Amino acid sequence: MTPASRRRALLLGLLLAAGCSDRSASDPGATALAVPAWSADVIWYQIFVERFRNGDPANDPTVADIRDFTPAPMPEGWAVTPWGWDWYRQEPWARATGRDFYGTVQFRRYGGDLQGVFDRLDYLQELGVTALYLNPINDAPSLHKYDARSYVHVDRNFGPDPVRDAAVIAAENLTDPSSWGWTRADSLFLSLVAEVHRRGMKIILDYSWNHTGVNFPAWRDLVARQQASPYADWYSVESFDDPATPDTSEFRYRGWVGVPSLPEWKKVGRPEGTTHGAIEGNLMPGVRDLVFAVTRRWLDPNNDGDPSDGVDGFRLDVAEMVPLGFWRDYRTFVRGINPQAYLVGEVWWETWPDKMYDPAPWLGGDVFDAVMNYRWYMPARSFLAGAEPALSASQFAEALDSVGRGIGMPFQRAMMNLTASHDTPRFSTSIINPGRYKYRHTPREDSLYNVGPPGAPARAAMTLILVQQFTWVGAPHIWNGDEVGMWGGDDPDERKPVVWADLRYEDELAHPFGRARQRDKVAPDTARFRVYRELIALRQAHLRLFADGSTGWLLTDDAKQVVAYERVL
């Protein structure tokens, strides 16, 4: 049976029960496991602020703002890239370096900021979004912000006064929360939180408690003073510099997956030689104190015991690299401030690119409420879009069943079910390049990689996957721009600036390696937007059914490649 026939043969059996009632707040299972009551009900929208919308060009980054995010020198003549620039076409300053597209793209900045998020809240509500997940907005020189320069403050270029904010940050004592002020970017973010809450929406922040950037004050002090630094035992240092050998540096440390610009915090009490997985251990006391203080700052900004002015939870980066002892302490601390705060972990590859972690050890009630559920998308993509590995109808049903096996229903309902994110190819591009999920999904690794938009067969497959996403157990997630049909391969190509109807975009004609390609017009796909909006409306109209209802397979026919399932309340 062809993939197209398979897609046409799909049957979704949905029993929309009458008289659906609201969940009881006293549901003993939900209460005992302390999963936030709201987490199953939301429609997530993930925002990568630097690439979402430039609402205030006056705060655009300068060379001084982004220097040192990489050891490579800043290109001469660097400038902010126009929002509608042909993605693979290099800027004059980039061409002058003599490096190819991928050798210069990390220097790009487009000027996205918090004002841009403010300006598009009406758009998000029109779509039906009810919860925002913001990629890191902590102050950092990179475009992705996982290289924190300050955990305490919002990035200086996301607010209205970068120069003043930089001075405020520089004057503070890292380990003394009483010295921490509020920058104008911080205040703008708190205004955004208030407006989001006024609209009945939720908002969570992304943080990495595994590593910082090299501009982080504790790291700078450690590098300068070595063993004499008060932060000497905070980081995973393998050897300090020997002053007796002035011409040689013996300084060695662990960076995240070997990246030197992302030095890792030291983990203690961890089994010898282990770095990943559901393992015991903790962070150093000073690091824990800092992390907890930053967490309290955003959960209850005015520290009055009422968390309604703070964020509604956190997405926690590279969670499988941080020991379980820390995460248990963290959950207890967070819930002590806001009992309804949501914690979602990034628990991903056990062995790349073949096996993802079983997240059950993180979802027992003492660590997270959910994980980013890439494990749902893999079999959905395989069966409904004919991607590798091929699945029969019964194999598809078994794969979806296995995703929830060993995980309590409150956690399954809270899962963040996603088709794409800042770390994967865009939804459409993962369909038109049907090889193994995320493996060799860039033109760098595959010379035949399709860098253009999806055609009609791919769009049909995408619609089926979306129907499955919005009717399955777990909270649907949208990566910014997918709702208007954007395309792009794996990092960095999935991080193109979001396409807006009121802005003009160059046609995409350039190829990163100079190969011939067709000219592709860049504009919002309004038909795709309507599909998302209609599916969100369907889910919201029968929310209790889709959020709380049971799931049962009605049919799995391998000969015809047909499946049917029911949702029953």
Coordinates of C-alpha atoms in Angstrom, one line a residue, residues 86-335:
D86 CA 16.2 35.2 1.8
W87 CA 17.3 32.7 4.5
Y88 CA 20.3 31.1 2.8
R89 CA 21.6 34.3 1.1
Q90 CA 24.6 35.6 3.0
E91 CA 24.8 39.2 4.1
P92 CA 27.7 41.3 2.9
W93 CA 29.5 41.0 6.2
A94 CA 29.0 37.2 6.1
R95 CA 30.3 36.8 2.6
A96 CA 33.4 38.9 3.5
T97 CA 34.5 36.3 6.1
G98 CA 35.0 33.7 3.3
R99 CA 33.0 31.2 5.3
D100 CA 29.9 29.4 4.1
F101 CA 26.3 30.0 5.3
Y102 CA 26.6 27.6 8.2
G103 CA 29.9 29.2 9.2
T104 CA 28.3 32.6 9.7
V105 CA 24.5 32.0 10.4
Q106 CA 25.0 31.9 14.2
F107 CA 26.1 35.5 14.1
R108 CA 22.7 36.6 12.7
R109 CA 20.3 38.6 14.8
Y110 CA 16.9 39.8 13.6
G111 CA 15.8 41.9 16.6
G112 CA 12.9 39.9 17.9
D113 CA 11.9 41.1 21.4
L114 CA 9.2 41.1 24.1
Q115 CA 7.3 44.0 22.5
G116 CA 6.9 41.7 19.5
V117 CA 5.2 39.1 21.7
F118 CA 2.9 41.8 23.1
D119 CA 2.0 42.9 19.7
R120 CA 0.8 39.5 18.6
L121 CA -1.2 38.3 21.6
D122 CA -4.4 39.1 19.7
Y123 CA -3.2 36.9 16.8
L124 CA -2.4 34.0 19.2
Q125 CA -5.8 34.2 20.8
E126 CA -7.5 34.3 17.4
L127 CA -5.6 31.0 16.6
G128 CA -6.9 29.6 19.9
V129 CA -3.6 29.4 21.9
T130 CA -4.0 29.3 25.7
A131 CA -0.5 28.8 26.9
L132 CA 2.9 30.3 25.9
Y133 CA 6.2 28.5 26.3
L134 CA 9.1 31.0 25.8
N135 CA 12.5 29.7 24.9
P136 CA 15.1 31.2 27.2
I137 CA 14.8 34.9 27.7
N138 CA 17.6 35.2 30.3
D139 CA 20.3 37.7 29.4
A140 CA 22.8 36.0 27.0
P141 CA 24.9 36.9 23.9
S142 CA 23.7 34.1 21.7
L143 CA 20.5 33.9 19.6
H144 CA 19.3 30.9 21.6
K145 CA 20.1 32.2 25.1
Y146 CA 21.1 28.8 26.6
D147 CA 24.5 30.4 27.3
A148 CA 23.3 32.5 30.2
R149 CA 25.2 35.7 31.0
S150 CA 22.7 36.2 33.8
Y151 CA 20.0 33.9 35.1
V152 CA 18.5 36.7 37.1
H153 CA 17.5 39.1 34.3
V154 CA 15.6 39.1 31.0
D155 CA 17.9 39.6 28.0
R156 CA 18.9 43.3 27.6
N157 CA 17.9 43.4 23.9
F158 CA 14.4 42.1 24.6
G159 CA 13.5 45.2 26.6
P160 CA 13.4 49.0 25.8
D161 CA 16.7 50.1 27.3
P162 CA 19.6 47.7 26.7
V163 CA 22.4 50.1 27.8
R164 CA 20.8 50.9 31.2
D165 CA 19.9 47.2 31.8
A166 CA 23.5 46.2 31.2
A167 CA 24.7 48.6 33.8
V168 CA 22.1 47.4 36.3
I169 CA 23.2 43.8 35.8
A170 CA 26.9 44.6 36.1
A171 CA 26.4 46.3 39.5
E172 CA 24.8 43.3 41.2
N173 CA 26.2 40.6 43.5
L174 CA 25.4 37.2 42.0
T175 CA 25.0 35.4 45.3
D176 CA 23.1 38.2 47.1
P177 CA 19.5 38.3 45.9
S178 CA 18.9 41.5 47.9
S179 CA 21.2 43.3 45.5
W180 CA 19.2 42.2 42.4
G181 CA 17.2 45.0 40.9
W182 CA 14.6 45.0 38.2
T183 CA 15.7 46.1 34.7
R184 CA 13.4 47.6 32.2
A185 CA 13.4 44.3 30.3
D186 CA 12.4 42.5 33.5
S187 CA 9.5 45.0 34.0
L188 CA 8.3 44.6 30.5
F189 CA 8.3 40.8 30.9
L190 CA 6.3 41.1 34.1
S191 CA 3.8 43.3 32.2
L192 CA 3.6 40.6 29.6
V193 CA 2.9 38.0 32.3
A194 CA 0.1 40.2 33.7
E195 CA -1.4 40.7 30.2
V196 CA -1.2 37.0 29.4
H197 CA -3.0 36.2 32.7
R198 CA -5.6 38.8 32.1
R199 CA -6.4 37.0 28.9
G200 CA -6.9 33.7 30.7
M201 CA -3.7 32.3 29.3
K202 CA -0.6 30.6 31.0
I203 CA 3.1 31.3 30.4
I204 CA 6.2 29.3 31.3
L205 CA 9.9 30.0 31.0
D206 CA 12.8 27.9 29.6
Y207 CA 15.9 27.5 31.8
S208 CA 19.0 25.3 31.7
W209 CA 20.2 24.4 35.2
N210 CA 22.9 22.2 33.6
H211 CA 25.3 24.9 32.3
T212 CA 25.9 28.6 31.8
G213 CA 27.7 30.7 29.2
V214 CA 31.3 31.9 29.5
N215 CA 30.1 35.4 30.3
F216 CA 28.4 34.2 33.5
P217 CA 30.0 36.1 36.4
A218 CA 30.8 32.9 38.4
W219 CA 32.5 31.4 35.4
R220 CA 34.5 34.6 34.6
D221 CA 35.7 34.7 38.2
L222 CA 36.7 31.1 38.2
V223 CA 38.7 31.5 35.0
A224 CA 40.4 34.5 36.3
R225 CA 41.2 33.2 39.8
Q226 CA 41.2 29.5 39.3
Q227 CA 41.3 27.6 42.6
A228 CA 41.2 30.8 44.6
S229 CA 37.7 31.6 43.2
P230 CA 34.8 31.2 45.5
Y231 CA 33.1 29.4 42.6
A232 CA 36.0 27.0 42.1
D233 CA 33.7 24.0 43.1
W234 CA 30.6 25.2 41.2
Y235 CA 31.7 24.0 37.8
S236 CA 32.8 20.7 36.4
V237 CA 36.5 21.5 36.3
E238 CA 38.8 18.6 35.4
S239 CA 42.1 20.4 36.1
F240 CA 43.1 24.0 37.0
D241 CA 45.9 26.0 35.5
D242 CA 49.3 25.5 37.0
P243 CA 51.0 28.9 37.7
A244 CA 54.4 27.2 37.6
T245 CA 54.0 26.7 33.8
P246 CA 53.2 30.2 32.6
D247 CA 53.5 29.2 28.9
T248 CA 51.0 26.4 29.2
S249 CA 47.4 26.2 30.3
E250 CA 46.3 23.0 32.1
F251 CA 42.8 24.4 32.6
R252 CA 40.3 21.7 31.5
Y253 CA 36.6 21.6 32.1
R254 CA 33.4 19.9 30.9
G255 CA 31.2 21.8 28.5
W256 CA 27.7 20.6 27.5
V257 CA 28.3 17.8 24.9
G258 CA 31.8 19.1 24.6
V259 CA 30.9 22.7 23.7
P260 CA 33.5 24.9 25.4
S261 CA 31.2 28.0 25.5
L262 CA 28.7 26.1 27.7
P263 CA 30.5 25.1 30.9
E264 CA 28.6 22.7 33.0
W265 CA 27.7 22.9 36.7
K266 CA 29.4 20.2 38.8
K267 CA 27.2 17.2 39.7
V268 CA 27.9 15.5 43.1
G269 CA 26.8 12.1 44.4
R270 CA 26.4 10.8 40.9
P271 CA 27.6 7.3 40.0
E272 CA 31.2 7.4 38.7
G273 CA 31.4 7.8 34.9
T274 CA 27.7 8.6 34.4
T275 CA 26.6 11.8 32.7
H276 CA 23.0 11.1 31.4
G277 CA 19.9 9.3 32.4
A278 CA 17.7 8.8 35.5
I279 CA 20.6 8.9 38.0
E280 CA 21.0 10.1 41.5
G281 CA 23.0 13.0 42.7
N282 CA 22.7 16.8 43.1
L283 CA 24.2 20.2 42.3
M284 CA 26.6 22.0 44.6
P285 CA 24.9 23.9 47.4
G286 CA 25.8 27.3 46.1
V287 CA 24.4 26.5 42.7
R288 CA 21.2 25.2 44.2
D289 CA 20.8 28.4 46.2
L290 CA 21.2 30.5 43.1
V291 CA 18.8 28.4 41.0
F292 CA 16.2 28.5 43.8
A293 CA 16.5 32.2 44.2
V294 CA 16.1 32.8 40.5
T295 CA 13.1 30.4 40.4
R296 CA 11.4 32.2 43.3
R297 CA 12.0 35.6 41.6
W298 CA 9.9 34.5 38.5
L299 CA 7.3 32.5 40.4
D300 CA 6.4 35.2 42.9
P301 CA 8.1 38.5 41.7
N302 CA 6.9 40.7 44.6
N303 CA 7.5 37.9 47.1
D304 CA 4.2 38.4 48.8
G305 CA 3.2 34.7 48.9
D306 CA 0.7 35.2 46.0
P307 CA 2.2 33.7 42.8
S308 CA -0.5 35.1 40.5
D309 CA 2.0 37.8 39.3
G310 CA 4.6 35.2 38.3
V311 CA 5.1 32.6 35.6
D312 CA 3.1 29.4 35.6
G313 CA 6.0 27.0 35.4
F314 CA 9.2 26.0 33.7
R315 CA 10.5 24.0 30.7
L316 CA 13.7 22.5 31.9
D317 CA 16.5 22.0 29.4
V318 CA 18.6 18.8 29.0
A319 CA 16.9 17.4 32.0
E320 CA 18.4 13.9 31.7
M321 CA 21.9 15.5 32.4
V322 CA 20.8 16.9 35.8
P323 CA 20.6 14.4 38.7
L324 CA 17.3 13.3 40.1
G325 CA 18.1 14.4 43.6
F326 CA 18.2 18.0 42.4
W327 CA 15.0 17.6 40.5
R328 CA 13.2 16.2 43.5
D329 CA 14.3 19.2 45.6
Y330 CA 13.4 21.5 42.8
R331 CA 9.9 20.2 42.5
T332 CA 9.4 20.5 46.3
F333 CA 10.7 24.1 46.2
V334 CA 8.6 25.1 43.2
R335 CA 5.4 23.6 44.6

